[in-house]
XYZ file of C-alpha atoms in Angstrom:
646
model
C 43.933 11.961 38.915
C 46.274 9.570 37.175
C 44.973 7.443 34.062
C 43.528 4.284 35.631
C 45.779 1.502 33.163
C 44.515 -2.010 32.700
C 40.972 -1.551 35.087
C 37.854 -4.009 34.195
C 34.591 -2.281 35.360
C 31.798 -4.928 36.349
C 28.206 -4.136 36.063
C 26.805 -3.356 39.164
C 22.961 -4.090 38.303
C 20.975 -6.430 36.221
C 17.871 -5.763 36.730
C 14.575 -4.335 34.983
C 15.218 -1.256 33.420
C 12.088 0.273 34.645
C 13.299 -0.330 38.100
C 16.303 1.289 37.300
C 14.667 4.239 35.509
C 12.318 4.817 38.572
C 15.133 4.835 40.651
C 17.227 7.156 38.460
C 14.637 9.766 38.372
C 13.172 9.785 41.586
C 17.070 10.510 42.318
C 17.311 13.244 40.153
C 14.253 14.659 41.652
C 15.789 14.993 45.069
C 18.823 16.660 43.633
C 16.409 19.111 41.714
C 18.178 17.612 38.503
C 14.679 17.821 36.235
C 13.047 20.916 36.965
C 13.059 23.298 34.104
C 15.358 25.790 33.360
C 14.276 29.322 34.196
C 11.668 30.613 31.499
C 12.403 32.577 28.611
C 10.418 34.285 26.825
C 9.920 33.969 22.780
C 7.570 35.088 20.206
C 4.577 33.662 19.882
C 5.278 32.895 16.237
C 8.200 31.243 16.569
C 7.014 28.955 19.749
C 6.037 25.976 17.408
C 6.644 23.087 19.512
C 8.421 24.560 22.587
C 6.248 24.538 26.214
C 4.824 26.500 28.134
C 6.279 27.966 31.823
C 2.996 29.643 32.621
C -0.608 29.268 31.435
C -1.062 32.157 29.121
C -4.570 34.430 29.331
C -6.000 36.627 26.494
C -5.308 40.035 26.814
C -8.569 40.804 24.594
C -11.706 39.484 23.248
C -12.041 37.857 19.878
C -13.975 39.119 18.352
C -13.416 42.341 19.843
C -16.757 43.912 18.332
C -20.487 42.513 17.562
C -19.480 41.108 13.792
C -21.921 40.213 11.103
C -21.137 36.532 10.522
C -22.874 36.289 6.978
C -23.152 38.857 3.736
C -26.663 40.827 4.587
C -28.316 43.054 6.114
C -28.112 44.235 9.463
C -31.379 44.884 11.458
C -33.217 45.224 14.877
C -34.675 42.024 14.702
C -37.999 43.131 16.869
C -38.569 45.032 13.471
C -38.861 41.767 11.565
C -41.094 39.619 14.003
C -44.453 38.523 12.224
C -43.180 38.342 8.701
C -44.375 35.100 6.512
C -44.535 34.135 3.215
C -48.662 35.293 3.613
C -47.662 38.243 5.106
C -44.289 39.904 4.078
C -42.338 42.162 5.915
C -40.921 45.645 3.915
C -37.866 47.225 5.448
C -36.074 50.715 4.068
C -32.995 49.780 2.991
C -30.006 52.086 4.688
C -31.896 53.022 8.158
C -33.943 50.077 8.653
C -31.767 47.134 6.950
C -28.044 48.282 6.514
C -25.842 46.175 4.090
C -23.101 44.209 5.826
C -20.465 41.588 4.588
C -19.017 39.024 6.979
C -16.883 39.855 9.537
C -18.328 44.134 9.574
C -19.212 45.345 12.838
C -23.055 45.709 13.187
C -23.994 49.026 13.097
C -25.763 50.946 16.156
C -29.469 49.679 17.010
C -28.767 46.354 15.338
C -28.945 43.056 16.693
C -29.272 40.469 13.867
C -28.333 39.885 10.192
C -30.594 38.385 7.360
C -28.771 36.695 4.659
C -28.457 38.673 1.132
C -30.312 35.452 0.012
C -33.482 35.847 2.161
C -34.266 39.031 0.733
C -36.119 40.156 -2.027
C -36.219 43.361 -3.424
C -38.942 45.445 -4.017
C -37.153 48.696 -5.445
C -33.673 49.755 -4.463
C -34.468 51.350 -1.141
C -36.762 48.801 -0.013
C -36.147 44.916 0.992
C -39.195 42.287 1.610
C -38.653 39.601 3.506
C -41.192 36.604 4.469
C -39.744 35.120 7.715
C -38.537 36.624 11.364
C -34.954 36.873 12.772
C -34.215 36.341 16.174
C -31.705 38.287 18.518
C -28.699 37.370 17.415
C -28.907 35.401 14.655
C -26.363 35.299 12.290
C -23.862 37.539 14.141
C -20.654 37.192 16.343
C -20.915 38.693 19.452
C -18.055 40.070 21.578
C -16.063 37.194 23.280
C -17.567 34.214 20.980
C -14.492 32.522 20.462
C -12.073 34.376 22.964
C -12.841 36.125 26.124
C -10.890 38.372 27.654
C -8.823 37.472 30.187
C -9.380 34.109 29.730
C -6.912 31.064 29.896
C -6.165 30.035 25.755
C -3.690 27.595 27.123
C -2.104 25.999 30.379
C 1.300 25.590 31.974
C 3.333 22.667 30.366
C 1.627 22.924 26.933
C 3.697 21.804 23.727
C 2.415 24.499 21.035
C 0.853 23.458 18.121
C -0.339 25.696 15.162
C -3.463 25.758 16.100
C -2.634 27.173 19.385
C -0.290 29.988 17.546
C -3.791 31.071 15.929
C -5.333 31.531 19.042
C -2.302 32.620 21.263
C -2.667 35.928 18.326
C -6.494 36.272 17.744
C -5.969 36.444 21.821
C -3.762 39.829 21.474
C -0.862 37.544 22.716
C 2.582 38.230 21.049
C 5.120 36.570 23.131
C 4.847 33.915 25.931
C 7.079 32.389 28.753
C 8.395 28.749 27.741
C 10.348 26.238 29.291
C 14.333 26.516 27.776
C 14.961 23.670 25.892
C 17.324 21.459 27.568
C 20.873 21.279 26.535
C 22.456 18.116 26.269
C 26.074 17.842 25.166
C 26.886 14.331 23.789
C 30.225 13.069 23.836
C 31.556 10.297 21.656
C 34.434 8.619 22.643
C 36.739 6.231 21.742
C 39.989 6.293 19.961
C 38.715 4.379 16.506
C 36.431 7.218 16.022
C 36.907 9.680 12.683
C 34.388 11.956 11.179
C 32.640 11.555 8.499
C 34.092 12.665 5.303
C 37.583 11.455 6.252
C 38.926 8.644 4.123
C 38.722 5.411 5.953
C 41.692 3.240 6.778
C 41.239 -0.374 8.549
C 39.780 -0.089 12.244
C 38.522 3.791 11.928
C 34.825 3.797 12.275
C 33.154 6.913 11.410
C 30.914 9.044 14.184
C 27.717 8.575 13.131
C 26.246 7.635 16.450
C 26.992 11.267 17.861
C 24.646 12.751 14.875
C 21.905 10.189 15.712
C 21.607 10.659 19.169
C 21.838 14.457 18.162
C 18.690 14.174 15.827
C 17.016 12.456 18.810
C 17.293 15.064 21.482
C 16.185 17.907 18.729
C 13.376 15.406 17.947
C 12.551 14.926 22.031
C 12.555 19.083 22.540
C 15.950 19.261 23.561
C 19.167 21.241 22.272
C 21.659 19.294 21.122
C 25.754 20.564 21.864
C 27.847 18.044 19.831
C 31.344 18.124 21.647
C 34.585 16.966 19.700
C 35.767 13.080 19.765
C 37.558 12.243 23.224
C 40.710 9.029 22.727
C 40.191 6.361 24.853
C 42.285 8.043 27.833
C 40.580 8.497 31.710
C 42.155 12.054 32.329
C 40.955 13.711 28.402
C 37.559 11.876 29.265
C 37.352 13.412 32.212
C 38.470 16.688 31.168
C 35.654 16.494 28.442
C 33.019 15.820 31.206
C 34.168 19.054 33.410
C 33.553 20.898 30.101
C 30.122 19.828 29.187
C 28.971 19.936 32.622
C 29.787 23.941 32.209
C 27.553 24.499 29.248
C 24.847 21.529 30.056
C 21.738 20.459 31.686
C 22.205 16.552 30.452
C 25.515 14.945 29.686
C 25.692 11.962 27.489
C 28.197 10.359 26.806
C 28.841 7.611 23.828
C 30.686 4.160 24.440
C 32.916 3.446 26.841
C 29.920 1.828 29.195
C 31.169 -1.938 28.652
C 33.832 -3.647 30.572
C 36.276 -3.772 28.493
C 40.078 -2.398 29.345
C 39.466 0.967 27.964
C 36.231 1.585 29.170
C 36.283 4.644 31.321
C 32.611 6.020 30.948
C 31.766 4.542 34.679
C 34.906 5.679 36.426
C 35.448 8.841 35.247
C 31.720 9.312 36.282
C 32.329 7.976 39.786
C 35.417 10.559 40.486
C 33.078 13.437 39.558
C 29.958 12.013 41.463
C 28.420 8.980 41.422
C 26.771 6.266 39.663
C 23.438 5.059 40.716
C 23.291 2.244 37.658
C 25.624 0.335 35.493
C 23.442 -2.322 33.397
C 20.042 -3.229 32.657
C 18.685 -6.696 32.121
C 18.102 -5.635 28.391
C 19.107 -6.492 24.812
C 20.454 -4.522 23.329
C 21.885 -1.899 25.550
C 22.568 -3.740 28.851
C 25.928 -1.668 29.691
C 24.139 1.692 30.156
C 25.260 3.589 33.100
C 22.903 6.117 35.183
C 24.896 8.712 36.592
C 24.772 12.332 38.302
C 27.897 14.997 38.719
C 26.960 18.379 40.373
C 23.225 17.761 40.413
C 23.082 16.959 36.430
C 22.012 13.696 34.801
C 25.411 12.352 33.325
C 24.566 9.509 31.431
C 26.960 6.469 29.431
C 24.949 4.488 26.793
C 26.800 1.861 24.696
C 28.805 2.082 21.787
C 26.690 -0.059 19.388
C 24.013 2.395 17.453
C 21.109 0.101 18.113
C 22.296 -0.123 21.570
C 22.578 3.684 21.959
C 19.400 4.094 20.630
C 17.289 1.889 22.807
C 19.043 3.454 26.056
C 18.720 7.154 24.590
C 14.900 5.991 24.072
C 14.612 4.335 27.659
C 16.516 6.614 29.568
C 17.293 9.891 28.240
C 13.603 11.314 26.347
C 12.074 10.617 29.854
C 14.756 13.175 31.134
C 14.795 15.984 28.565
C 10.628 15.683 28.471
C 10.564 16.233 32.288
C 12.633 18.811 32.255
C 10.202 20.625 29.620
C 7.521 19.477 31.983
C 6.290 17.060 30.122
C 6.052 13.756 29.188
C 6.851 11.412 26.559
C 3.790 10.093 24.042
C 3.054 6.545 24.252
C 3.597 4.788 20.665
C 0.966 3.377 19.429
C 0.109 -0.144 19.774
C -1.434 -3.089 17.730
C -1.347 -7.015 17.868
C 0.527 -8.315 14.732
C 1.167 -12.319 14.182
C 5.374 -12.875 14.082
C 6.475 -14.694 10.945
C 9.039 -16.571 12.387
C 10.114 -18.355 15.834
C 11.640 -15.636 18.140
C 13.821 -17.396 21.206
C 15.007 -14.882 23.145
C 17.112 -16.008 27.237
C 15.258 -15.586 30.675
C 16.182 -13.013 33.001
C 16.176 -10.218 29.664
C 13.678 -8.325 28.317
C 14.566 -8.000 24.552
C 13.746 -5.532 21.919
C 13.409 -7.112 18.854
C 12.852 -5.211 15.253
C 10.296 -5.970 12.671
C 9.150 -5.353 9.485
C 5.095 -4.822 9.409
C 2.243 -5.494 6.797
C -0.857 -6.420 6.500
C -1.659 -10.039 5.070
C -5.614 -10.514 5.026
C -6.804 -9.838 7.689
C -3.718 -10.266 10.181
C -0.685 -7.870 10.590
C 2.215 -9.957 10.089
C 5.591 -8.955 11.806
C 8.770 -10.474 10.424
C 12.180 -9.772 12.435
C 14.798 -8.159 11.339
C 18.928 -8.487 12.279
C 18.992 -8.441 16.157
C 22.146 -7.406 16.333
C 23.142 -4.402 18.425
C 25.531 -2.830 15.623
C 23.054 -3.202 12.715
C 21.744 0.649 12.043
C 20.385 -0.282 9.051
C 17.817 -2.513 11.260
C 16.332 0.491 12.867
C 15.746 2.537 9.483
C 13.776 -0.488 8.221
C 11.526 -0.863 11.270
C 8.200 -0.594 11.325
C 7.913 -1.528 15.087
C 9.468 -3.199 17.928
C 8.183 -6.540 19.772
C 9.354 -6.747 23.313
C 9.645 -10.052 24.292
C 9.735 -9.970 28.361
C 12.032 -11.519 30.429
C 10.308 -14.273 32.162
C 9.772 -15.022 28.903
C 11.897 -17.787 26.274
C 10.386 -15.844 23.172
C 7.687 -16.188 20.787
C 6.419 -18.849 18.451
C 6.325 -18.828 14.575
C 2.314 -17.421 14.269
C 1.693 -16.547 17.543
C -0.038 -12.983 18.553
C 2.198 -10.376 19.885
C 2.019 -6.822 20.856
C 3.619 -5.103 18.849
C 4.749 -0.332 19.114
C 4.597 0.913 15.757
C 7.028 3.044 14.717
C 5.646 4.580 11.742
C 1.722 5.213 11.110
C -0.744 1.719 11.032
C -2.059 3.860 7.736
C 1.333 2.811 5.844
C 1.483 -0.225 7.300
C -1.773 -1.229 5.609
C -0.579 -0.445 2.346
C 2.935 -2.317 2.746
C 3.430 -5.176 -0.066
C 4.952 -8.145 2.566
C 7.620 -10.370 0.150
C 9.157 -13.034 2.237
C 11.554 -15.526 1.100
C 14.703 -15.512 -1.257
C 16.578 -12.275 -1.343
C 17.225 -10.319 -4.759
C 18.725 -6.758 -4.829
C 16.253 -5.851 -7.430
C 13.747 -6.121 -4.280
C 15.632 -2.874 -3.248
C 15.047 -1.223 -6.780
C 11.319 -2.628 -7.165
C 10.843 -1.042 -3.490
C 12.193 2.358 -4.698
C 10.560 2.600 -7.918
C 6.673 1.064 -5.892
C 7.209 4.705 -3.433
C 7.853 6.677 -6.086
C 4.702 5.895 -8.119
C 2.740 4.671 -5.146
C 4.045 7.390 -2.378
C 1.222 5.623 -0.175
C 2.693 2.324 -0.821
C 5.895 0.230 0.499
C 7.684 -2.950 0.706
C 8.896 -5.467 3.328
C 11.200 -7.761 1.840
C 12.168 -10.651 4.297
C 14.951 -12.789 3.502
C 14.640 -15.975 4.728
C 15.372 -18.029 1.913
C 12.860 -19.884 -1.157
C 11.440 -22.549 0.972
C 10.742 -20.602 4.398
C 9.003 -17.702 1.934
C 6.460 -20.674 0.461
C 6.186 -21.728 3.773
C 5.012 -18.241 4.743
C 2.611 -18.042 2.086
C 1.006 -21.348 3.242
C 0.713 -19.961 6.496
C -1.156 -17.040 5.245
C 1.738 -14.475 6.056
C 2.901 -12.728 3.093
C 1.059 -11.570 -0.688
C 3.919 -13.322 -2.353
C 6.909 -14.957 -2.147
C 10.778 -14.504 -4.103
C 11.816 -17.961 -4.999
C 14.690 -19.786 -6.893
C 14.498 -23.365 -6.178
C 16.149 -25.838 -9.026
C 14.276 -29.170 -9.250
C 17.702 -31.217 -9.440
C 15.588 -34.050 -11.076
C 13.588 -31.779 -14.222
C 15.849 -28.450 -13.813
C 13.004 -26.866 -13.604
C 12.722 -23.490 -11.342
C 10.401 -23.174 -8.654
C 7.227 -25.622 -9.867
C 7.235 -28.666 -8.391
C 8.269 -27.295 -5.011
C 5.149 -24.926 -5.052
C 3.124 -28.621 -6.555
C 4.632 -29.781 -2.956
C 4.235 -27.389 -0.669
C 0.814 -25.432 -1.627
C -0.622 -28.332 -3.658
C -4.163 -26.757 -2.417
C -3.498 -23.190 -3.209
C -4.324 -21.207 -6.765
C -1.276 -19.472 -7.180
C 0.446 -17.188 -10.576
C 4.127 -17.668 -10.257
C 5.707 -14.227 -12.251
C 9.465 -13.958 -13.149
C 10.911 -10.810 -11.776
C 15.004 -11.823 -13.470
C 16.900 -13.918 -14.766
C 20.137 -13.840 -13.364
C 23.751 -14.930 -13.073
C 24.867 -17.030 -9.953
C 28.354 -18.199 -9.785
C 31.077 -18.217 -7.047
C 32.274 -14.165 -5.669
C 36.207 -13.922 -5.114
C 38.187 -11.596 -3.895
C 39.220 -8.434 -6.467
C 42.264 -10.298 -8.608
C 40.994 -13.923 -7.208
C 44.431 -14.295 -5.959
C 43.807 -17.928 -5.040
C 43.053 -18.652 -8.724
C 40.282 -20.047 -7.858
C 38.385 -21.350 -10.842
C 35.463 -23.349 -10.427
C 33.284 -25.176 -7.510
C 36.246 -27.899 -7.528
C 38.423 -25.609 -5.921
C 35.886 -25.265 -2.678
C 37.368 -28.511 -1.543
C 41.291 -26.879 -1.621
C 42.510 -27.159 2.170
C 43.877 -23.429 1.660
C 40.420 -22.229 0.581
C 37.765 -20.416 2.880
C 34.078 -20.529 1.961
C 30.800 -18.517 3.090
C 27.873 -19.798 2.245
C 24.396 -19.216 2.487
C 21.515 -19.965 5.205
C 19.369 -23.762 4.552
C 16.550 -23.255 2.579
C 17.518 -20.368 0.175
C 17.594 -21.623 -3.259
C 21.196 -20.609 -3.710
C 22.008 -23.302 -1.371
C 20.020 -25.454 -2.826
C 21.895 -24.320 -6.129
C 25.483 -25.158 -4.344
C 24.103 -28.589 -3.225
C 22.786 -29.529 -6.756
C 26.626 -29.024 -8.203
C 28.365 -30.350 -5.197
C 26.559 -33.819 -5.864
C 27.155 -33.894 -9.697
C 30.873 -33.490 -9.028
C 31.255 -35.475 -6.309
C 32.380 -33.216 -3.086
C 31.059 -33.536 0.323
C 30.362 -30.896 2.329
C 32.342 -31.999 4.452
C 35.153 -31.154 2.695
C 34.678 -27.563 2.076
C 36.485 -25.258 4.667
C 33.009 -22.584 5.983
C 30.252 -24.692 4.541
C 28.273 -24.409 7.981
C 29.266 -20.514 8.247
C 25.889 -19.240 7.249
C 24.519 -15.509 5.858
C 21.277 -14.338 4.597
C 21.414 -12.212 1.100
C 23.890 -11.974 -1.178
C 25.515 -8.161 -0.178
C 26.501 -10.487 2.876
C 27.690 -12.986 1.009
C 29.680 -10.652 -0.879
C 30.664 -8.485 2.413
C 32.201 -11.367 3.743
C 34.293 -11.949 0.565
C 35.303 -8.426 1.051
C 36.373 -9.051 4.372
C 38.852 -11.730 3.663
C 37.027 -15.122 3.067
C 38.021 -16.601 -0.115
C 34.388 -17.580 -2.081
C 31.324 -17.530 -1.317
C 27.972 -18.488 -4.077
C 25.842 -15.511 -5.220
C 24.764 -13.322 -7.880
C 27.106 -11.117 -10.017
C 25.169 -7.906 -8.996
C 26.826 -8.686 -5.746
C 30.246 -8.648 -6.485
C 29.506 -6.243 -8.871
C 28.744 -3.980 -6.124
C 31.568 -4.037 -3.930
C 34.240 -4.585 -6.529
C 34.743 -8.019 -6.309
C 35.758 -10.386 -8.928
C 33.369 -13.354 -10.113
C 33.408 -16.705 -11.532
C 29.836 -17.759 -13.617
C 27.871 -21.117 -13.033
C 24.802 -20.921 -13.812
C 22.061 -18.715 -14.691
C 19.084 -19.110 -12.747
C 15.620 -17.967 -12.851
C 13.948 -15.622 -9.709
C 10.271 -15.457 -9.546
C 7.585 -14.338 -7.267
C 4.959 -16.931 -6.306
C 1.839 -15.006 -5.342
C -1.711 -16.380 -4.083
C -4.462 -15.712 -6.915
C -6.419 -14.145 -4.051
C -4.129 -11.522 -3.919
C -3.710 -11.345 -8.151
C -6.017 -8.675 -8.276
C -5.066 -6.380 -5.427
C -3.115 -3.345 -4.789
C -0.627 -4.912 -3.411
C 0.298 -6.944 -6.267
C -1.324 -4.862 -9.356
C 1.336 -2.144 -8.276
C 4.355 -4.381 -8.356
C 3.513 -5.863 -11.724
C 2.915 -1.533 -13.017
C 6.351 -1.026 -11.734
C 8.214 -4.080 -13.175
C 6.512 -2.804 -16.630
C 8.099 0.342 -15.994
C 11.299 0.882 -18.679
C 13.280 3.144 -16.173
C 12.862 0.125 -13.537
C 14.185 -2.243 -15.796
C 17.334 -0.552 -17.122
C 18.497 0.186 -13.340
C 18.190 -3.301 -12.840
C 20.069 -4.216 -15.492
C 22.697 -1.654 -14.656
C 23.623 -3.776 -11.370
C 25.181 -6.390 -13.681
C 24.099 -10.108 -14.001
C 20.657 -9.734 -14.549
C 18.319 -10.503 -17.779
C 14.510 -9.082 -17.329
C 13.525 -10.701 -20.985
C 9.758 -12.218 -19.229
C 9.799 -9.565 -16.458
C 6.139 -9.637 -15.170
C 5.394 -12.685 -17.343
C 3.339 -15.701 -15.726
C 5.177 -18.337 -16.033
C 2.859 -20.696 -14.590
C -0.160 -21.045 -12.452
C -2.395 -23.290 -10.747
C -5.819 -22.944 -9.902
C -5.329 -25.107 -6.330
């Protein structure tokens, strides 16, 4: 079959993506697609984790023997019926009481053991006792814990370690399991290198392949990385025949869009046939849901938050049904969302958030939404679905929220929200390493949405920078303002140096704020609200420049490393913190040095939450890493630098 040059694939559905999964499998079904592969059998000591193809019986009795179950003596226990404390019962020690320690078998003629510490000696060959022992009593009889022949566990059990014990005590040494699946993933696309190789403009390294990878291991399943295919129908397809040789599932990365060069759903369709291309999700709304020769071929997005939703939604169900089994639900808690989420009818969206517990509420703050932002899904702590009938979710409204890690960490998570500070990332670091129960969710959303979060009652402290144009004062009268009813300690955390980022070189010679207003100059700035804004605003007014005037005022980013980022990707300034452009070799141009502190509730003063942050910024090693990033003075780290009693 000839390359197909220049085609534009449509989606063929939009709808629910349970619907579609429903479909999918009751397809695969039919062809016979998700039964398990015939059983193998393995050792019972290596079977952590894998399943069971039958239900497995004991082949013997544990214990296999009557066993004393305490140190003793072993006796007939008619012998010791009518003993008290008034009248005492004498036994000869070796024929009538036999010494036994746990786990002996009882000897002939005995029934019962009495404990060494119930007897009482009245020469070496004979015992006294002052109270009966019934039948029985303190011994393990044949069969207590495992019976012969009977069923330790079922058909379509995961093994645990627990079960390994009693697989063993059972006289069972090897079992029949379930193979585990194989499922050969195949990234595509021509911009792909991997990793290692030294980058040039447009390569983007394969990454995705490795994740999805982890995921199927994680799921039960065996992973079969194949090589990276180009962007070309006829090597794609050749790819496909391959995997489908040595595979049970067939997955195959990118390509699912509809863009000229995406293949994934016609090379599919000329090897068998596609049941679904898109889901009224976001992200992942290109996935496609195919089958070839009676396997589950399937083609999930490029994007790695994309790929991992649809891997998630579409593939675990697969790989644990053909383990015959099925996938655990994630726990799930109501948490209050920080911030307004607005989300468009007709999707259901899966939106990432940061967790902790604030009082008595579990607060959920979003994080990026975009599809190509991995570093969203190694922060998560859950994920809010907001349906599709549905426009989104209110600032402090309930929501349901899966967790993602354990509601045990969760409760021990410090929640920061407001101004963003790379020594967050360091103070986070250093807090697990002395608190390994403990974390941080740092939410930047800028000075004046973090104070509004504390007023709300959603966060034990706030990271603000705000410049009183009128006093130059830092952070005071807006927290006199905005929480003029709350007791609050407001503790530095840095000083540090703001000032405009440039390119490496500045090659615009670009020398102070004056230049913003150049025609030839490009500008990134930062989100309303954040102090550095508020910064940028303060000097724009003393020399006189509208915004108006500068060329990406409006264009608006979040922290500083974006900031910075930007720079790096070709815009000409943008206003943050040396420790920025520090970081990504940029070049940088001093204004002003501000001071950062946290703003934190007196009810939470004398908490965990707080009393570890303030151990760790009194930590030397903390300090001199901070100070390493460049642009930062911690001379009244952890000192309060005001407080009100509200």
């Amino acid at each position: 079959m000839s390359k197909v040059t220049g085609k534009r694939d449509v989606y063929l559905d939009d709808r629910p993506w349970e619907e579609a999964l429903g479909e999918y499998m009751a397809y695969l079904e039919q062809k016979g697609a998700l039964n398990p592969g015939p059983p193998e059998v393995v050792a019972v000591e290596e079977a952590l984790g894998r399943v069971t193809a039958a239900p497995v019986y004991a082949r013997v009795s544990s214990p296999h023997y009557h066993a004393a179950a305490m140190d003793g003596y072993a006796v007939k226990a008619a012998l010791t019926f009518g003993a008290s404390e008034t009248a005492p019962r004498q036994l000869a020690v070796g024929s009538e009481a036999i010494m036994v320690d746990t786990g002996d078998p009882l000897p002939e003629g005995c029934d019962a053991v009495i404990m060494v510490e119930d007897v009482h000696f009245v020469s070496p060959e004979v015992l006294e006792i002052t109270q009966p022992v019934y039948p029985w009593q303190h011994v393990r009889p044949i069969g207590e814990d495992i019976v012969a022949t009977e069923m330790i566990v079922p058909a379509n059990h995961r093994v645990r370690p627990v079960d390994i014990g009693g697989l063993l005590a059972g006289g069972v040494t090897e079992i029949f399991v379930h193979p585990r699946p194989r499922v050969a993933i195949l990234p595509t696309g021509t911009e792909l290198v991997e990793p290692g190789r030294e980058l040039r403009p447009g390569d983007i390294i394969d990454y995705n392949s490795r994740m999805l990878s982890g995921l199927v291991s994680e799921w039960g399943g065996d992973p079969v990385r194949k090589k990276i295919t180009a962007d070309d129908f006829e090597a794609l397809r050749q790819s496909l025949l391959e995997a489908l040789q040595e595979a049970d599932v067939v997955l195959i990365n990118a390509g699912s869009s509809a863009g000229s060069e995406d293949y994934t759903a016609e090379v599919i369709r000329s090897l068998g046939r596609v049941l679904v291309h898109g889901v009224a999700t976001r992200p992942g709304k290109p996935v496609i849901l195919g089958e070839v020769d009676g396997r589950p071929v399937i083609g999930v997005p490029g994007y790695p938050v994309s790929a991992y939703l649809c891997a998630d939604l579409f593939v675990k169900p697969i790989i644990y049904k053909k383990l015959g089994s099925v996938p655990p639900a994630r726990r799930k808690i109501e948490a209050t969302v920080s911030r307004k989420l607005v989300s468009s009818l007709g999707v259901e969206e899966f939106v990432r958030v940061k967790l902790g517990q604030v009082g008595d509420k579990i607060i959920a703050t979003p994080i990026s939404r975009g599809a190509g932002i991995i570093m969203s899904l190694i922060r998560a702590d859950g994920i809010v679905r907001i349906p599709r009938l549905s426009e989104g979710y209110g600032a402090g409204q309930a929501v349901p929220v899966e967790l993602l890690r354990p509601l045990e960490e969760i409760r021990e998570t410090t929640v920061i929200i407001g101004s963003h500070d790379i020594a967050l990332d360091v103070l986070a670091n250093y807090l697990r390493r002395l608190y390994p129960q403990a974390s941080l969710s740092s939410a930047h959303v800028g000075s004046l949405a973090g104070l509004n979060a504390l007023k709300r009652g959603e966060a034990h402290c706030a990271g603000t920078h705000l410049l009183d144009e009128e006093t130059g004062e830092y952070n005071v009268s807006y927290i006199q303002r905005l929480l003029p009813d709350r007791g609050v300690v407001l503790v530095n955390l840095v000083y540090r140096e703001q000032g405009l980022i440039v390119a490496k070189g500045n090659p615009k010679g670009i020398r102070g704020l004056e230049d913003l207003a150049r025609p030839d100059v490009t500008f990134v700035n930062r989100q309303r609200g954040a102090g550095t804004r508020v910064l940028l605003d303060y000097h724009l007014k003393q020399l006189g420049i509208s915004p108006a005037q500068i060329n990406g005022y409006e264009r608006e980013e979040y922290t500083h490393m974006a900031v910075a980022a930007a720079v790096a990707g070709g815009v000409d300034a943008g206003l943050g913190i040396r420790a920025a452009a520090v970081a990504l070799g940029l070049d940088f141009i001093p204004l002003a040095e501000e001071r950062y502190d946290l703003c934190i509730p007196r009810e939470y003063w004398d908490t965990p939450y707080i009393q570890r942050l303030l151990a760790v910024m009194d930590l030397p090693e903390f300090r001199k890493e901070v100070q390493a990033l460049g642009g930062y003075d911690l001379r009244d780290c952890g000192k309060v630098m005001w407080e009100s009693q509200g």
